[in-house]
Coordinates of C-alpha atoms and ligand atoms in Angstrom, one line a residue:
X1 CA 113.9 58.0 47.5
X2 CA 111.7 57.2 44.4
X3 CA 108.4 59.2 44.8
X4 CA 105.2 57.0 45.7
X5 CA 101.7 57.2 46.6
X6 CA 101.0 57.1 50.4
X7 CA 99.5 53.7 51.5
X8 CA 95.8 54.8 52.7
X9 CA 96.6 53.7 56.5
X10 CA 99.8 56.3 56.4
X11 CA 97.4 58.8 54.3
X12 CA 94.6 58.6 56.8
X13 CA 96.9 58.9 60.0
X14 CA 98.6 62.1 58.4
X15 CA 95.1 63.6 57.6
X16 CA 93.8 62.4 61.0
X17 CA 96.7 64.9 62.6
X18 CA 94.8 68.0 61.3
X19 CA 91.4 66.8 62.9
X20 CA 92.4 64.9 65.9
X21 CA 94.9 67.0 67.8
X22 CA 93.9 65.9 71.4
X23 CA 91.3 64.3 73.2
X24 CA 89.1 67.6 73.1
X25 CA 88.9 67.4 69.1
X26 CA 87.7 63.8 69.4
X27 CA 84.8 65.0 71.7
X28 CA 84.1 68.4 69.3
X29 CA 83.9 66.1 66.4
X30 CA 81.5 63.6 68.0
X31 CA 79.5 66.2 69.9
X32 CA 79.0 68.0 66.1
X33 CA 77.9 64.6 64.7
X34 CA 75.3 64.5 67.6
X35 CA 73.9 67.8 67.1
X36 CA 74.2 67.4 63.0
X37 CA 71.7 64.3 63.9
X38 CA 69.4 66.8 65.5
X39 CA 69.8 64.9 69.2
X40 CA 68.1 66.2 72.2
X41 CA 70.3 64.5 74.9
X42 CA 73.9 64.0 74.5
X43 CA 75.8 62.1 76.9
X44 CA 79.6 62.3 77.4
X45 CA 81.5 60.0 79.4
X46 CA 85.4 60.6 79.7
X47 CA 88.2 58.6 81.6
X48 CA 91.6 59.4 82.2
X49 CA 91.3 62.6 80.3
X50 CA 90.1 60.9 77.4
X51 CA 93.3 58.7 76.7
X52 CA 91.5 55.5 77.9
X53 CA 87.9 56.4 76.7
X54 CA 85.6 58.9 74.9
X55 CA 82.2 58.2 74.8
X56 CA 79.5 60.0 73.2
X57 CA 76.0 58.7 73.2
X58 CA 72.9 60.7 71.4
X59 CA 69.1 60.1 70.9
X60 CA 69.5 61.6 67.1
X61 CA 68.3 60.4 64.0
X62 CA 70.6 57.4 64.1
X63 CA 72.8 55.9 60.7
X64 CA 71.2 53.1 58.7
X65 CA 72.5 49.8 59.3
X66 CA 73.6 49.1 55.7
X67 CA 75.7 52.5 56.1
X68 CA 78.0 51.9 59.2
X69 CA 80.6 50.8 57.8
X70 CA 80.7 53.6 55.2
X71 CA 80.3 56.5 57.9
X72 CA 83.9 55.2 58.8
X73 CA 85.5 55.7 55.4
X74 CA 87.6 58.8 54.5
X75 CA 85.4 61.6 52.7
X76 CA 81.8 59.8 53.5
X77 CA 79.5 62.2 54.2
X78 CA 75.8 62.8 54.2
X79 CA 75.7 66.5 54.4
X80 CA 77.2 67.4 51.2
X81 CA 76.7 66.6 47.6
X82 CA 78.6 69.3 45.6
X83 CA 81.1 72.1 46.3
X84 CA 78.2 74.7 45.9
X85 CA 76.5 72.9 48.9
X86 CA 79.3 74.3 51.1
X87 CA 77.8 77.8 50.9
X88 CA 74.6 76.7 51.9
X89 CA 75.6 74.6 54.4
X90 CA 73.5 74.3 57.8
X91 CA 75.1 71.3 59.6
X92 CA 78.5 71.5 61.5
X93 CA 79.9 68.6 59.6
X94 CA 80.7 68.1 56.1
X95 CA 84.1 67.3 55.2
X96 CA 83.7 63.5 56.2
X97 CA 86.6 62.8 57.7
X98 CA 86.0 62.9 61.5
X99 CA 85.1 59.1 62.1
X100 CA 87.6 58.0 59.7
X101 CA 90.4 59.9 61.5
X102 CA 89.5 59.1 64.6
X103 CA 89.0 55.5 63.9
X104 CA 92.7 55.8 62.4
X105 CA 94.2 56.5 65.7
X106 CA 92.3 54.9 68.0
X107 CA 89.7 51.8 68.7
X108 CA 86.5 52.7 67.8
X109 CA 83.1 51.2 68.3
X110 CA 80.2 52.8 66.5
X111 CA 76.9 51.8 67.4
X112 CA 73.3 52.8 65.9
X113 CA 69.9 52.5 64.9
X114 CA 68.1 54.7 62.4
X115 CA 64.8 55.9 63.7
X116 CA 63.3 54.6 60.8
X117 CA 64.4 50.9 61.4
X118 CA 63.7 47.9 63.7
X119 CA 67.2 47.1 63.6
X120 CA 70.6 48.6 64.1
X121 CA 74.2 47.6 64.1
X122 CA 77.8 47.9 65.4
X123 CA 81.2 48.3 63.7
X124 CA 84.2 48.0 65.3
X125 CA 87.7 49.1 63.9
X126 CA 91.2 49.2 65.1
X127 CA 93.5 51.8 63.5
X128 CA 91.4 52.3 60.7
X129 CA 91.0 48.7 60.1
X130 CA 87.6 47.3 60.4
X131 CA 87.7 44.4 62.4
X132 CA 83.9 43.6 63.1
X133 CA 80.4 44.4 62.0
X134 CA 77.2 43.4 63.5
X135 CA 73.6 43.5 63.1
X136 CA 71.7 43.4 66.2
X137 CA 69.0 44.7 68.7
X138 CA 70.4 48.4 69.6
X139 CA 68.7 51.4 70.8
X140 CA 67.7 53.9 68.5
X141 CA 70.2 56.8 68.7
X142 CA 74.0 56.7 68.4
X143 CA 77.0 56.1 70.5
X144 CA 80.5 56.2 69.5
X145 CA 83.3 54.7 72.0
X146 CA 86.6 55.8 71.2
X147 CA 89.3 53.7 73.3
X148 CA 93.1 54.1 74.1
X149 CA 93.2 57.1 71.7
X150 CA 96.9 57.3 69.8
X151 CA 97.5 53.7 70.9
X152 CA 99.2 53.3 67.6
X153 CA 100.8 56.7 67.3
X154 CA 102.8 57.2 70.4
X155 CA 104.5 60.2 69.1
X156 CA 101.3 62.0 69.6
X157 CA 100.6 60.9 73.0
X158 CA 103.7 62.8 74.2
X159 CA 102.2 66.2 72.7
X160 CA 99.2 65.8 75.2
X161 CA 99.5 67.9 78.2
X162 CA 98.7 66.9 81.6
X163 CA 95.4 64.9 82.0
X164 CA 94.4 68.1 84.2
X165 CA 95.0 70.3 81.1
X166 CA 93.2 67.9 78.8
X167 CA 90.3 67.5 81.1
X168 CA 89.7 71.5 81.3
X169 CA 89.7 71.6 77.7
X170 CA 87.1 68.8 77.6
X171 CA 85.3 70.8 79.9
X172 CA 85.5 74.0 78.4
X173 CA 84.6 73.0 75.1
X174 CA 81.4 70.7 76.0
X175 CA 80.0 74.2 78.5
X176 CA 80.4 76.5 75.7
X177 CA 78.4 74.1 73.1
X178 CA 75.9 73.3 75.9
X179 CA 75.6 77.2 76.2
X180 CA 75.2 77.6 72.1
X181 CA 72.6 74.8 72.2
X182 CA 70.6 75.5 75.3
X183 CA 67.7 73.2 73.9
X184 CA 70.1 70.2 74.0
X185 CA 70.6 68.2 77.2
X186 CA 74.3 67.8 77.9
X187 CA 75.6 65.3 80.2
X188 CA 79.6 65.1 81.0
X189 CA 81.2 62.4 83.1
X190 CA 84.8 62.4 84.0
X191 CA 85.9 59.0 85.5
X192 CA 82.4 58.5 86.9
X193 CA 81.8 62.1 88.2
X194 CA 79.0 64.7 86.8
X195 CA 80.8 67.2 85.6
X196 CA 78.0 69.2 83.8
X197 CA 74.3 68.6 83.1
X198 CA 72.2 71.0 81.7
X199 CA 68.0 70.9 81.3
X200 CA 68.0 71.5 77.5
X201 CA 65.1 74.1 78.5
X202 CA 66.5 76.9 76.3
X203 CA 67.6 78.5 79.5
X204 CA 71.2 80.1 78.9
X205 CA 71.8 81.8 81.9
X206 CA 71.6 78.3 84.1
X207 CA 74.5 77.3 81.3
X208 CA 76.1 80.8 81.6
X209 CA 76.5 80.0 85.3
X210 CA 78.0 76.4 84.8
X211 CA 80.3 78.4 82.4
X212 CA 81.5 81.2 84.6
X213 CA 80.2 80.6 87.7
X214 CA 76.9 81.7 89.4
X215 CA 78.5 84.8 90.7
X216 CA 79.5 86.4 87.4
X217 CA 76.4 84.9 85.3
X218 CA 74.5 87.0 87.3
X219 CA 76.1 90.0 86.5
X220 CA 76.7 89.3 82.8
X221 CA 74.3 91.6 80.3
X222 CA 72.4 90.4 77.4
X223 CA 73.1 91.5 73.8
X224 CA 70.9 91.0 71.2
X225 CA 70.8 92.6 67.4
X226 CA 68.6 91.4 64.3
X227 CA 69.7 92.7 61.2
X228 CA 69.2 91.8 57.6
X229 CA 71.1 88.3 57.0
X230 CA 72.9 88.7 60.5
X231 CA 71.9 87.9 64.1
X232 CA 73.9 88.4 67.4
X233 CA 72.9 87.5 70.8
X234 CA 74.6 86.8 73.9
X235 CA 76.3 87.7 77.2
X236 CA 79.0 90.3 77.9
X237 CA 80.5 91.5 81.0
X238 CA 79.5 95.1 82.6
X239 CA 82.8 97.0 82.8
X240 CA 83.2 96.5 86.7
X241 CA 83.8 92.7 85.8
X242 CA 87.1 92.0 83.7
X243 CA 89.9 89.4 83.3
X244 CA 93.5 90.0 82.3
X245 CA 93.3 88.1 79.3
X246 CA 90.8 87.4 76.3
X247 CA 90.5 83.8 77.0
X248 CA 87.0 84.1 78.3
X249 CA 85.6 85.9 75.1
X250 CA 83.8 83.3 73.1
X251 CA 82.1 83.5 69.6
X252 CA 79.9 81.0 67.8
X253 CA 79.3 81.5 64.3
X254 CA 76.5 79.6 62.7
X255 CA 76.7 77.2 65.5
X256 CA 80.2 76.7 65.5
X257 CA 83.0 77.8 68.3
X258 CA 85.3 80.4 66.2
X259 CA 88.6 81.3 67.4
X260 CA 89.1 84.5 65.5
X261 CA 91.0 87.4 67.0
X262 CA 89.0 90.2 64.7
X263 CA 85.8 89.4 66.3
X264 CA 87.7 89.2 69.9
X265 CA 89.1 92.6 69.2
X266 CA 85.8 94.1 68.2
X267 CA 84.4 93.0 71.3
X268 CA 87.3 94.5 73.5
X269 CA 87.0 97.6 71.3
X270 CA 83.4 98.3 72.1
X271 CA 84.7 98.9 75.5
X272 CA 86.8 101.7 74.4
X273 CA 88.4 103.0 77.4
X274 CA 86.1 102.3 79.8
X275 CA 88.5 99.3 80.8
X276 CA 91.8 99.6 82.7
X277 CA 94.4 98.9 80.4
X278 CA 95.5 95.0 80.4
X279 CA 92.4 94.2 81.5
X280 CA 89.5 92.7 79.2
X281 CA 85.8 91.8 79.1
X282 CA 84.3 88.3 79.3
X283 CA 82.0 87.3 76.8
X284 CA 79.6 84.6 74.9
X285 CA 78.3 85.7 71.5
X286 CA 76.4 83.6 69.0
X287 CA 76.3 85.2 65.5
X288 CA 74.1 84.1 63.1
X289 CA 74.9 85.1 59.5
X290 CA 73.7 83.8 56.2
X291 CA 75.6 80.6 55.2
X292 CA 76.6 82.1 51.9
X293 CA 78.2 85.1 54.0
X294 CA 80.6 82.9 55.6
X295 CA 83.1 80.3 54.5
X296 CA 83.8 77.7 56.6
X297 CA 85.8 75.6 54.9
X298 CA 89.3 77.1 55.4
X299 CA 90.3 75.3 58.8
X300 CA 90.3 71.1 58.9
X301 CA 89.2 71.5 62.5
X302 CA 87.1 74.5 61.3
X303 CA 88.1 76.6 63.8
X304 CA 88.2 79.7 61.6
X305 CA 85.9 81.0 59.2
X306 CA 86.3 83.5 56.5
X307 CA 83.6 86.3 56.6
X308 CA 82.4 87.6 53.3
X309 CA 82.2 91.1 54.5
X310 CA 84.4 91.1 57.8
X311 CA 84.0 94.9 58.1
X312 CA 80.3 94.5 58.6
X313 CA 80.4 91.6 60.8
X314 CA 83.1 93.5 63.1
X315 CA 80.9 96.9 62.8
X316 CA 77.9 94.5 64.0
X317 CA 79.6 92.9 67.0
X318 CA 80.9 96.3 68.2
X319 CA 77.5 98.1 67.7
X320 CA 75.8 95.7 69.5
X321 CA 78.2 95.3 72.3
X322 CA 78.2 99.1 72.9
X323 CA 74.4 99.4 72.7
X324 CA 74.0 96.9 75.6
X325 CA 76.6 98.8 77.5
X326 CA 75.0 102.0 77.1
X327 CA 71.8 100.5 78.1
X328 CA 72.8 98.8 81.5
X329 CA 75.2 101.7 82.2
X330 CA 72.9 103.9 84.7
X331 CA 72.6 107.4 84.0
X332 CA 72.5 108.9 87.3
X333 CA 70.3 112.1 87.3
X334 CA 69.9 114.8 89.7
X335 CA 67.0 113.2 92.4
X336 CA 66.2 109.8 92.9
X337 CA 63.9 109.0 90.1
X338 CA 66.9 106.8 88.1
X339 CA 66.2 104.1 90.9
X340 CA 62.8 104.5 90.3
X341 CA 62.7 104.2 86.5
X342 CA 64.3 101.0 87.1
X343 CA 62.4 97.8 86.2
X344 CA 62.3 94.6 88.4
X345 CA 63.5 92.6 85.8
X346 CA 66.8 95.0 85.8
X347 CA 67.0 95.2 89.5
X348 CA 70.5 93.8 89.5
X349 CA 72.8 97.0 88.5
X350 CA 75.9 95.3 87.3
X351 CA 78.1 98.3 87.8
X352 CA 76.9 98.9 91.5
X353 CA 76.8 95.1 92.2
X354 CA 74.0 95.0 94.3
X355 CA 70.2 95.3 94.1
X356 CA 68.7 98.3 93.1
X357 CA 65.7 97.2 94.9
X358 CA 67.9 97.2 97.9
X359 CA 69.1 100.4 97.3
X360 CA 66.0 102.1 96.7
X361 CA 63.2 100.6 99.2
X362 CA 65.3 98.8 101.8
X363 CA 68.5 99.8 103.6
X364 CA 71.4 99.6 101.6
X365 CA 73.4 100.2 104.7
X366 CA 72.1 97.0 106.2
X367 CA 72.5 94.8 103.2
X368 CA 76.4 95.9 103.4
X369 CA 76.3 95.3 107.0
X370 CA 75.2 91.9 106.8
X371 CA 78.2 90.8 104.6
X372 CA 80.4 92.6 106.9
X373 CA 81.6 95.1 104.4
X374 CA 80.1 98.5 106.3
X375 CA 82.8 100.4 105.3
X376 CA 82.2 100.2 101.7
X377 CA 79.2 102.2 101.9
X378 CA 81.3 105.0 102.7
X379 CA 83.5 104.9 99.2
X380 CA 81.0 103.9 97.1
X381 CA 82.7 104.9 93.7
X382 CA 80.6 106.6 91.6
X383 CA 78.9 104.6 88.7
X384 CA 81.5 104.6 85.9
X385 CA 79.4 105.9 83.1
X386 CA 77.3 108.9 82.4
X387 CA 77.2 112.3 82.5
X388 CA 77.4 114.1 85.8
X389 CA 75.3 117.0 87.1
X390 CA 76.8 120.4 87.4
X391 CA 78.7 120.7 90.4
X392 CA 79.6 123.7 92.7
X393 CA 83.2 123.4 94.0
X394 CA 83.5 123.4 97.7
X395 CA 87.5 122.9 97.6
X396 CA 90.5 121.1 97.7
X397 CA 91.7 118.6 100.4
X398 CA 95.1 116.7 100.9
X399 CA 96.4 118.8 97.8
X400 CA 94.9 115.9 95.8
X401 CA 91.4 115.8 95.9
X402 CA 88.5 118.2 95.0
X403 CA 85.0 118.4 97.0
X404 CA 82.2 119.6 95.2
X405 CA 78.4 119.1 96.0
X406 CA 75.7 118.1 93.1
X407 CA 72.2 118.2 93.2
X408 CA 72.2 114.6 94.5
X409 CA 75.2 114.8 97.1
X410 CA 78.8 115.3 97.6
X411 CA 81.3 114.4 95.0
X412 CA 85.2 113.4 95.9
X413 CA 87.1 114.3 92.9
X414 CA 90.7 112.5 92.3
X415 CA 92.0 115.6 90.4
X416 CA 94.9 113.7 88.8
X417 CA 92.6 111.0 87.3
X418 CA 89.9 113.7 86.1
X419 CA 92.8 115.9 84.4
X420 CA 93.8 112.5 82.8
X421 CA 90.1 111.8 81.5
X422 CA 89.7 115.7 80.3
X423 CA 92.9 115.9 78.5
X424 CA 92.1 112.7 76.9
X425 CA 88.7 113.7 75.8
X426 CA 89.9 116.8 74.6
X427 CA 92.8 114.9 72.1
X428 CA 89.8 112.9 71.2
X429 CA 88.1 115.6 70.4
X430 CA 90.5 117.2 67.7
X431 CA 91.4 113.7 66.3
X432 CA 91.8 113.9 62.5
X433 CA 92.5 117.4 62.9
X434 CA 95.8 119.1 63.4
X435 CA 96.4 120.0 67.4
X436 CA 96.9 123.4 68.2
X437 CA 100.6 123.6 69.4
X438 CA 102.3 125.7 71.7
X439 CA 105.9 126.7 71.2
X440 CA 108.6 126.1 73.7
X441 CA 111.0 129.0 74.4
X442 CA 114.2 126.6 74.6
X443 CA 113.6 122.9 72.9
X444 CA 114.0 120.3 75.1
X445 CA 116.2 117.5 74.2
X446 CA 115.5 113.9 74.7
X447 CA 118.0 111.1 74.8
X448 CA 117.1 107.7 73.8
X449 CA 118.6 104.3 73.3
X450 CA 119.1 103.0 69.9
X451 CA 116.0 100.9 70.2
X452 CA 114.0 103.6 71.8
X453 CA 115.1 105.9 68.8
X454 CA 113.9 103.6 66.5
X455 CA 110.4 103.5 68.0
X456 CA 110.4 106.8 68.7
X457 CA 110.9 107.9 64.9
X458 CA 108.6 105.2 63.8
X459 CA 105.9 107.2 65.6
X460 CA 106.9 110.8 64.6
X461 CA 104.1 111.1 62.5
X462 CA 101.5 110.5 65.0
X463 CA 103.1 112.8 67.9
X464 CA 103.1 115.4 64.8
X465 CA 99.6 114.7 64.4
X466 CA 98.8 115.5 68.1
X467 CA 100.8 118.8 68.3
X468 CA 104.1 117.6 69.0
X469 CA 107.1 119.6 67.3
X470 CA 110.1 117.3 67.2
X471 CA 113.2 116.7 65.0
X472 CA 116.0 114.4 65.1
X473 CA 118.9 115.7 66.6
X474 CA 122.1 113.8 66.2
X475 CA 122.7 110.5 67.7
X476 CA 119.7 108.9 69.4
X477 CA 118.2 112.3 70.1
X478 CA 115.6 114.3 69.2
X479 CA 114.4 117.8 69.7
X480 CA 111.0 118.7 70.8
X481 CA 110.4 122.6 69.9
X482 CA 106.4 122.6 70.5
X483 CA 104.0 120.7 72.3
X484 CA 100.1 120.3 72.0
X485 CA 98.4 123.3 73.5
X486 CA 96.3 121.4 76.1
X487 CA 99.6 120.1 77.7
X488 CA 101.1 123.5 78.4
X489 CA 103.3 123.4 81.7
X490 CA 103.8 119.5 81.4
X491 CA 107.0 117.6 81.1
X492 CA 107.7 117.7 77.3
X493 CA 110.5 114.8 78.2
X494 CA 107.8 112.5 79.8
X495 CA 105.2 113.1 77.5
X496 CA 107.3 111.8 74.5
X497 CA 108.9 109.2 76.2
X498 CA 105.5 107.2 76.8
X499 CA 105.8 106.5 73.1
X500 CA 108.5 104.3 73.7
X501 CA 107.6 102.0 76.1
X502 CA 106.7 98.7 75.6
X503 CA 103.2 97.5 75.7
X504 CA 101.8 95.0 78.1
X505 CA 102.8 91.2 77.6
X506 CA 99.7 90.0 76.4
X507 CA 98.5 93.0 75.0
X508 CA 99.5 93.2 71.2
X509 CA 97.4 96.2 70.4
X510 CA 96.4 96.8 66.5
X511 CA 97.7 99.9 64.9
X512 CA 94.6 101.8 65.4
X513 CA 94.5 100.7 69.1
X514 CA 98.3 101.9 69.6
X515 CA 97.2 105.6 68.9
X516 CA 94.7 105.6 71.5
X517 CA 96.9 104.0 74.0
X518 CA 99.7 106.2 73.3
X519 CA 97.4 109.1 73.8
X520 CA 96.0 107.7 77.0
X521 CA 99.6 107.4 78.2
X522 CA 100.8 110.9 77.3
X523 CA 97.5 112.3 79.3
X524 CA 98.3 110.1 82.1
X525 CA 102.0 111.6 82.1
X526 CA 100.5 115.2 81.7
X527 CA 97.8 115.6 84.1
X528 CA 98.2 117.3 87.1
X529 CA 99.8 114.9 89.9
X530 CA 98.6 114.3 93.2
X531 CA 100.2 116.5 95.8
X532 CA 99.9 119.6 93.7
X533 CA 97.8 122.4 95.1
X534 CA 95.5 124.1 92.9
X535 CA 94.2 127.5 92.4
X536 CA 91.0 128.2 92.7
X537 CA 90.8 129.2 89.2
X538 CA 92.5 125.8 88.2
X539 CA 89.9 123.6 90.3
X540 CA 86.8 125.4 89.1
X541 CA 88.3 124.8 85.4
X542 CA 88.8 121.4 86.4
X543 CA 85.4 120.4 87.3
X544 CA 84.0 122.6 84.3
X545 CA 86.0 120.3 81.7
X546 CA 85.0 117.2 83.6
X547 CA 81.3 118.4 83.5
X548 CA 81.6 118.5 79.6
X549 CA 83.3 114.8 79.4
X550 CA 81.5 111.9 77.7
X551 CA 82.6 109.5 80.2
X552 CA 83.6 111.5 83.3
X553 CA 83.3 109.0 85.7
X554 CA 86.6 106.6 84.8
X555 CA 89.8 108.0 83.9
X556 CA 91.2 106.4 80.4
X557 CA 92.6 103.9 82.2
X558 CA 89.3 102.8 83.9
X559 CA 90.1 103.7 87.4
X560 CA 87.1 105.9 88.9
X561 CA 87.6 109.9 88.7
X562 CA 85.1 110.2 91.2
X563 CA 83.6 109.2 94.3
X564 CA 79.8 109.9 95.0
X565 CA 78.1 109.8 98.6
X566 CA 74.6 110.5 97.9
X567 CA 72.3 112.7 100.2
X568 CA 70.0 109.2 100.6
X569 CA 73.5 107.4 101.6
X570 CA 74.5 110.3 103.7
X571 CA 70.6 110.4 105.4
X572 CA 71.1 106.6 105.9
X573 CA 74.8 106.7 107.5
X574 CA 73.5 109.4 109.9
X575 CA 70.5 107.2 110.9
X576 CA 68.0 109.8 110.0
X577 CA 66.2 107.0 107.3
X578 CA 66.3 103.6 106.6
X579 CA 67.9 102.3 110.2
X580 CA 65.9 100.4 111.9
Ligands
ADP601 P1 80.6 64.6 58.8 O1 80.5 65.2 60.0 O2 81.6 65.5 57.8 O3 79.8 64.4 57.4 P2 81.8 62.5 60.0 O4 82.9 61.5 59.6 O5 82.0 63.0 61.2 O6 81.3 63.2 58.9 O7 80.8 61.6 60.0 C1 80.3 61.1 58.7 C2 78.7 60.6 58.5 O8 78.2 59.6 59.7 C3 78.0 61.7 58.9 O9 77.6 62.6 57.4 C4 76.6 61.0 59.3 O10 75.7 60.8 58.5 C5 77.2 59.9 60.1 N1 76.9 60.1 61.5 C6 78.2 60.4 62.1 N2 77.9 60.4 63.4 C7 76.3 60.2 63.6 C8 75.5 60.5 64.6 N3 75.9 60.7 65.9 N4 74.4 60.5 64.5 C9 73.7 60.1 62.9 N5 74.8 60.2 62.1 C10 76.0 60.2 62.3
MG602 MG1 81.0 65.2 61.4

C-alpha cells in the first residue's frame, strides 16, 4: 500500500484510544476539566456503567460562547501556550485532547456559559463531526453529556469489562478524587442511585469513610511532612490493618492520581518487617511538589509522571510514613503512665483497636463483654512495636512458651517467634560486614533440581555475605562447609533451601527486598521450634536477646511474639477493679 496521511477522523479515533480506554477514563477527563475550571460542585451521572450516559456538570468558570466549538478541536487548550509551560503547569489538563477524543468516539453535547457572560451556548457532535451549535440562555458553568460511548468503534466496546467492573472503576476513581479535593462537593449517581456525596467542607476523614468504610477510616493514621519544594499529607493504615495486595494504596502527585510502583514500594518499605509476608498496608497520600520537579507529560492519560529526583521523593514518602507509624505506635512503659499520656484526640489506639479512654477509665472488660467477645480480653496480643521492659523469667510451658514477669504484668512468649525475631535482628545488625561463620565438622551436601540449582547459584554471594560457606559440588549439588555462627545447631540444608523457594504470587520483590525476605526465611527455618524443651540458660538467653531487640513484639513476618496480660487487666478479670 502507498503511504498516505491519515484522514483527520481516523487520526483522532486512534489518538482517542490512548486517552479514552473505558468509561472511567471519560469520567476522569471531564472531572479534571471541572476541577481546572475551579468548580466547587461537581455532579456526575452515569447510566449503564457509562455505556449509555456519562454526564458531568460543574459550577466552574465556563467556556466563552465563541470558543465552544474550538474546545472540541484537537490540541485546543486554554491551559498551555509553550513547552516551557509544561514545567510550570498547575492545571490537570494541558494536552487539549480530551474533549476532541471523547467527541470522536461518542455523541457529545457541551453546554456552557462563562461567568463573565450573560449568554451561553451548546455544541453537539457525533463521532467527531459537529452537528449543531446554538447560542442560548443556559446556566453558568459547564455540562458535558457523553452518550453511547464507542457507538462508532464496536471493537472498543468488546474490550469493556462487565458493567459491575466498569462501575467499580468509576466509583473508585470519583471517590479518590473526592478525597484529594475535599473542598469540592462531589455527587455521583449510577442509574439514578446516589453512590457518593461529599460535603466539600475540607473534611478528609468523611471522604475516607466512603473510600474504605467507616471502620477502617477510623483506624487510619495521619501522615504529614513539609519540606522545601515538597509536602506530603494523607493517611496510612496502622500495622494491624492490612490487605493481601497493593491496590488500596493511592498516590496523588500535584492533584493527579498517579500509578507509580516506586511510590507504592516506598510506602510498603516503611512498614519494614512489621507486616506479615504477603500483606500490604493501605494508604492515601497526596504529594505536592514544585512543578519543575515533575514531568507530567509522559503518559497520554497522565497516569504516570517522572520525578526529577526520584530518590528524594522515595525517601520523603518512606520517612514520613515511618515517622507516623512510630508516633502512633504505643511504647508501653512500666506503669500505667502511657495510657494517661495519651491526649483525648488520640484516644483511638489503632494497634489495639479500642478506645484508650475505655482502657484507662472505664472497664475495658465491660466493653468487650458488651460486644460478646469476652474471651478476647484474656489473650490480647502485646502491642506490636516498642521495646519491652526487663523481664523476670518464670519458666517454660508446653515446651513452646516462656512465661515471664515484667513491671507491668505477665508476658507469655512464643519461643519460636521470639527466636525468629532475635536471629533476624542479629543478621540485620551485621548487614554490610562479614558475619562470623562456624565451620561444620562434616560438610553437608544439598541436592537440588536444575531450576533450583540455578537460583541458588545466583544467590551464593548473598549467602556468603551472611556467613555461609557453600561451594558447587557436582551436578546440581552444593556443599555447605560453614554456617553463620548465630545459627549454630540449626539445619544447614533447610537454611540454604529457603533461597530457592518461590516468592508468593502477588509479590515481586525488588532486589533489596529479596535480601531481607531471604534473611527472614532463614531465621524462620533456623529458629527453635515449638516442642523443644529449653534449658534454663537457653530460656534466659532468649529473653535477654529479645529485650535487646528493636521490635521485640513481632516476628519478622509480623506475627506477635508475645501476649501481655497487664496487672490492670488481671485485676479486672479477678473482679478487683472496674467490674460493677
Ligand atoms: P485540556 O483540559 O487539556 O486543556 P480538553 O480537551 O479537556 O483539554 O479541554 C479543552 C478546553 O476546553 C480546556 O482547555 C478548557 O478551556 C475548556 N473546558 C473543557 N471543559 C471545561 C469545563 N468543565 N469548564 C470550563 N472550561 C472547560
Ligand atoms: Mg482536559
